[in-house]
Coordinates of N, CA and C in Angstrom, one line a residue:
M9 N 9.1 -3.5 -4.8 CA 9.3 -2.0 -5.0 C 9.1 -1.3 -3.7
Q10 N 8.3 -1.9 -2.8 CA 8.1 -1.2 -1.5 C 9.4 -1.1 -0.7
A11 N 10.1 -2.3 -0.6 CA 11.3 -2.3 0.2 C 12.4 -1.5 -0.4
E12 N 12.5 -1.6 -1.8 CA 13.7 -1.0 -2.4 C 13.5 0.4 -3.0
I13 N 12.3 0.9 -3.1 CA 12.0 2.2 -3.6 C 11.1 3.0 -2.7
F14 N 9.9 2.6 -2.5 CA 8.9 3.4 -1.9 C 9.2 3.7 -0.4
S15 N 9.9 2.8 0.3 CA 10.1 3.0 1.7 C 11.4 3.9 1.9
K16 N 12.1 4.2 0.9 CA 13.4 4.9 1.1 C 13.1 6.4 1.3
P17 N 13.9 7.0 2.2 CA 13.7 8.4 2.6 C 13.7 9.4 1.4
Q18 N 14.6 9.2 0.4 CA 14.6 10.1 -0.7 C 13.4 10.0 -1.6
F19 N 12.8 8.8 -1.7 CA 11.5 8.7 -2.5 C 10.4 9.3 -1.7
Q20 N 10.3 9.0 -0.4 CA 9.3 9.5 0.5 C 9.3 11.0 0.5
D21 N 10.4 11.6 0.5 CA 10.5 13.1 0.5 C 10.0 13.6 -0.8
Y22 N 10.5 13.0 -1.9 CA 10.1 13.4 -3.3 C 8.6 13.3 -3.4
A23 N 8.0 12.1 -3.0 CA 6.6 11.9 -3.2 C 5.8 12.9 -2.3
A24 N 6.2 13.2 -1.1 CA 5.5 14.1 -0.3 C 5.4 15.5 -0.9
K25 N 6.4 15.9 -1.7 CA 6.4 17.2 -2.3 C 5.8 17.2 -3.7
N26 N 5.7 16.1 -4.4 CA 5.4 16.1 -5.8 C 4.3 15.2 -6.3
L27 N 3.9 14.2 -5.4 CA 3.0 13.2 -5.9 C 1.8 12.9 -5.0
V28 N 0.7 12.4 -5.5 CA -0.3 11.8 -4.7 C -0.3 10.3 -5.0
L29 N 0.1 9.5 -4.0 CA 0.3 8.1 -4.2 C -1.0 7.3 -3.9
V30 N -1.3 6.3 -4.7 CA -2.3 5.4 -4.5 C -1.8 4.0 -4.7
E31 N -1.8 3.1 -3.7 CA -1.3 1.8 -3.9 C -2.4 0.8 -4.0
L32 N -2.4 0.0 -5.0 CA -3.4 -1.1 -5.1 C -2.6 -2.4 -5.1
D33 N -3.2 -3.4 -4.3 CA -2.5 -4.6 -4.1 C -3.3 -5.7 -4.8
F34 N -2.6 -6.5 -5.6 CA -3.2 -7.6 -6.3 C -2.6 -8.9 -5.8
P35 N -3.0 -9.3 -4.6 CA -2.3 -10.5 -4.0 C -2.6 -11.8 -4.7
R36 N -1.6 -12.6 -4.8 CA -1.8 -13.9 -5.4 C -1.8 -15.0 -4.4
A37 N -1.0 -14.9 -3.4 CA -0.9 -16.0 -2.4 C -1.8 -15.9 -1.2
K38 N -2.5 -14.8 -1.0 CA -3.4 -14.7 0.1 C -4.8 -14.5 -0.4
P39 N -5.7 -15.0 0.4 CA -7.1 -14.9 0.0 C -7.7 -13.5 -0.1
Q40 N -8.6 -13.3 -1.0 CA -9.2 -12.0 -1.1 C -10.7 -12.2 -1.2
S41 N -11.5 -11.3 -0.7 CA -12.9 -11.4 -0.8 C -13.4 -11.3 -2.3
D42 N -14.6 -11.7 -2.6 CA -15.1 -11.6 -3.9 C -15.2 -10.1 -4.4
A43 N -15.5 -9.2 -3.4 CA -15.6 -7.8 -3.8 C -14.2 -7.2 -4.2
V44 N -13.2 -7.6 -3.4 CA -11.8 -7.1 -3.7 C -11.4 -7.7 -5.0
R45 N -11.6 -9.0 -5.2 CA -11.2 -9.6 -6.5 C -11.9 -9.0 -7.7
K46 N -13.2 -8.7 -7.5 CA -13.9 -8.0 -8.6 C -13.4 -6.6 -8.9
Q47 N -13.1 -5.9 -7.8 CA -12.5 -4.5 -7.9 C -11.2 -4.6 -8.6
N48 N -10.3 -5.5 -8.2 CA -9.0 -5.7 -8.8 C -9.1 -6.0 -10.3
M49 N -10.0 -6.9 -10.7 CA -10.1 -7.2 -12.1 C -10.6 -6.0 -12.9
K50 N -11.5 -5.3 -12.3 CA -12.0 -4.1 -13.0 C -10.8 -3.1 -13.2
L51 N -10.1 -2.8 -12.2 CA -9.0 -1.9 -12.3 C -7.9 -2.4 -13.2
A52 N -7.6 -3.7 -13.2 CA -6.6 -4.2 -14.1 C -7.0 -4.1 -15.5
S53 N -8.3 -4.3 -15.8 CA -8.8 -4.1 -17.1 C -8.8 -2.6 -17.5
E54 N -9.3 -1.8 -16.7 CA -9.4 -0.3 -16.9 C -8.0 0.3 -17.2
Y55 N -7.0 -0.1 -16.5 CA -5.7 0.5 -16.7 C -4.8 -0.4 -17.5
E56 N -5.3 -1.5 -18.1 CA -4.6 -2.4 -19.0 C -3.3 -2.9 -18.4
I57 N -3.4 -3.4 -17.2 CA -2.3 -4.0 -16.4 C -1.8 -5.2 -17.1
E58 N -0.5 -5.2 -17.5 CA 0.0 -6.4 -18.3 C 1.0 -7.2 -17.4
G59 N 1.4 -6.6 -16.3 CA 2.4 -7.3 -15.5 C 2.5 -6.7 -14.1
F60 N 3.2 -7.3 -13.2 CA 3.4 -6.8 -11.9 C 4.9 -6.7 -11.6
P61 N 5.3 -5.7 -10.9 CA 4.6 -4.5 -10.5 C 4.3 -3.6 -11.7
T62 N 3.3 -2.8 -11.6 CA 3.1 -1.7 -12.6 C 2.9 -0.4 -11.8
L63 N 3.6 0.6 -12.3 CA 3.5 2.0 -11.8 C 2.8 2.8 -12.9
I64 N 1.7 3.4 -12.6 CA 0.9 4.2 -13.5 C 1.0 5.6 -13.1
V65 N 1.4 6.5 -14.0 CA 1.5 7.9 -13.7 C 0.4 8.7 -14.4
L66 N -0.4 9.4 -13.6 CA -1.6 10.1 -14.1 C -1.3 11.6 -13.9
D67 N -1.8 12.4 -14.8 CA -1.7 13.9 -14.6 C -2.8 14.4 -13.7
P68 N -2.8 15.7 -13.3 CA -3.9 16.1 -12.4 C -5.3 15.9 -12.8
E69 N -5.5 15.7 -14.1 CA -6.9 15.5 -14.6 C -7.2 14.0 -14.7
G70 N -6.3 13.1 -14.3 CA -6.5 11.7 -14.3 C -6.1 11.0 -15.6
K71 N -5.5 11.7 -16.5 CA -5.1 11.1 -17.8 C -3.8 10.4 -17.6
R72 N -3.7 9.2 -18.2 CA -2.4 8.5 -18.1 C -1.3 9.2 -18.8
V73 N -0.2 9.3 -18.1 CA 1.0 10.0 -18.7 C 2.0 8.9 -19.1
A74 N 2.1 7.9 -18.2 CA 3.2 6.8 -18.4 C 2.8 5.6 -17.6
N75 N 3.4 4.5 -18.1 CA 3.4 3.2 -17.4 C 4.8 2.7 -17.2
F76 N 5.1 2.2 -16.0 CA 6.3 1.5 -15.8 C 6.0 0.1 -15.4
V77 N 6.3 -0.9 -16.2 CA 5.9 -2.3 -15.9 C 7.2 -3.1 -15.6
G78 N 7.1 -3.8 -14.5 CA 8.2 -4.6 -14.0 C 9.1 -3.8 -13.1
Y79 N 10.1 -4.5 -12.6 CA 11.0 -3.9 -11.6 C 11.9 -2.9 -12.3
M80 N 12.0 -1.7 -11.7 CA 12.9 -0.7 -12.3 C 14.2 -0.7 -11.5
E81 N 15.3 -1.0 -12.1 CA 16.6 -1.0 -11.5 C 17.1 0.4 -11.2
G82 N 17.9 0.5 -10.2 CA 18.5 1.8 -9.9 C 17.9 2.5 -8.6
G83 N 16.9 1.8 -8.0 CA 16.4 2.3 -6.8 C 15.6 3.6 -6.9
P84 N 15.5 4.3 -5.8 CA 14.7 5.6 -5.8 C 15.2 6.6 -6.8
D85 N 16.5 6.7 -6.9 CA 17.1 7.7 -7.8 C 16.6 7.5 -9.3
A86 N 16.5 6.3 -9.7 CA 16.1 6.0 -11.1 C 14.6 6.4 -11.3
I87 N 13.8 6.0 -10.3 CA 12.3 6.3 -10.5 C 12.1 7.8 -10.4
I88 N 12.8 8.5 -9.5 CA 12.7 9.9 -9.4 C 13.1 10.6 -10.6
A89 N 14.2 10.2 -11.2 CA 14.7 10.8 -12.5 C 13.7 10.6 -13.6
A90 N 13.1 9.4 -13.7 CA 12.0 9.1 -14.7 C 10.8 10.0 -14.5
L91 N 10.4 10.2 -13.2 CA 9.3 11.0 -12.9 C 9.6 12.5 -13.2
E92 N 10.8 12.9 -12.9 CA 11.1 14.3 -13.2 C 11.2 14.6 -14.7
K93 N 11.6 13.6 -15.5 CA 11.6 13.7 -16.9 C 10.2 13.9 -17.4
L94 N 9.3 13.1 -16.9 CA 7.9 13.3 -17.2 C 7.3 14.6 -16.9
R95 N 7.6 15.1 -15.7 CA 7.1 16.4 -15.2 C 7.6 17.5 -16.1
K96 N 8.8 17.4 -16.6 CA 9.3 18.5 -17.4 C 9.0 18.4 -18.9
S97 N 8.3 17.3 -19.3 CA 8.0 17.2 -20.7 C 6.6 17.7 -21.0

């Protein structure tokens, strides 16, 4: 998602104007400290992560509005359209 969505100028512009982004990495192939592993497990449990990648949308109060699990086809335009639909509902 980083290469195909998050790094694209249209998403970066939209995010700068409309979002507060927080990226959490759950590496599988590289070593992580016990503290990071513990933190990741806590977050995965708290946010009920069922697959990767997962995009969680929270409202300003921190309440979950939506989850997007797995790769979303359509690049930045598709995710921006989905986020706009959420903002307007």
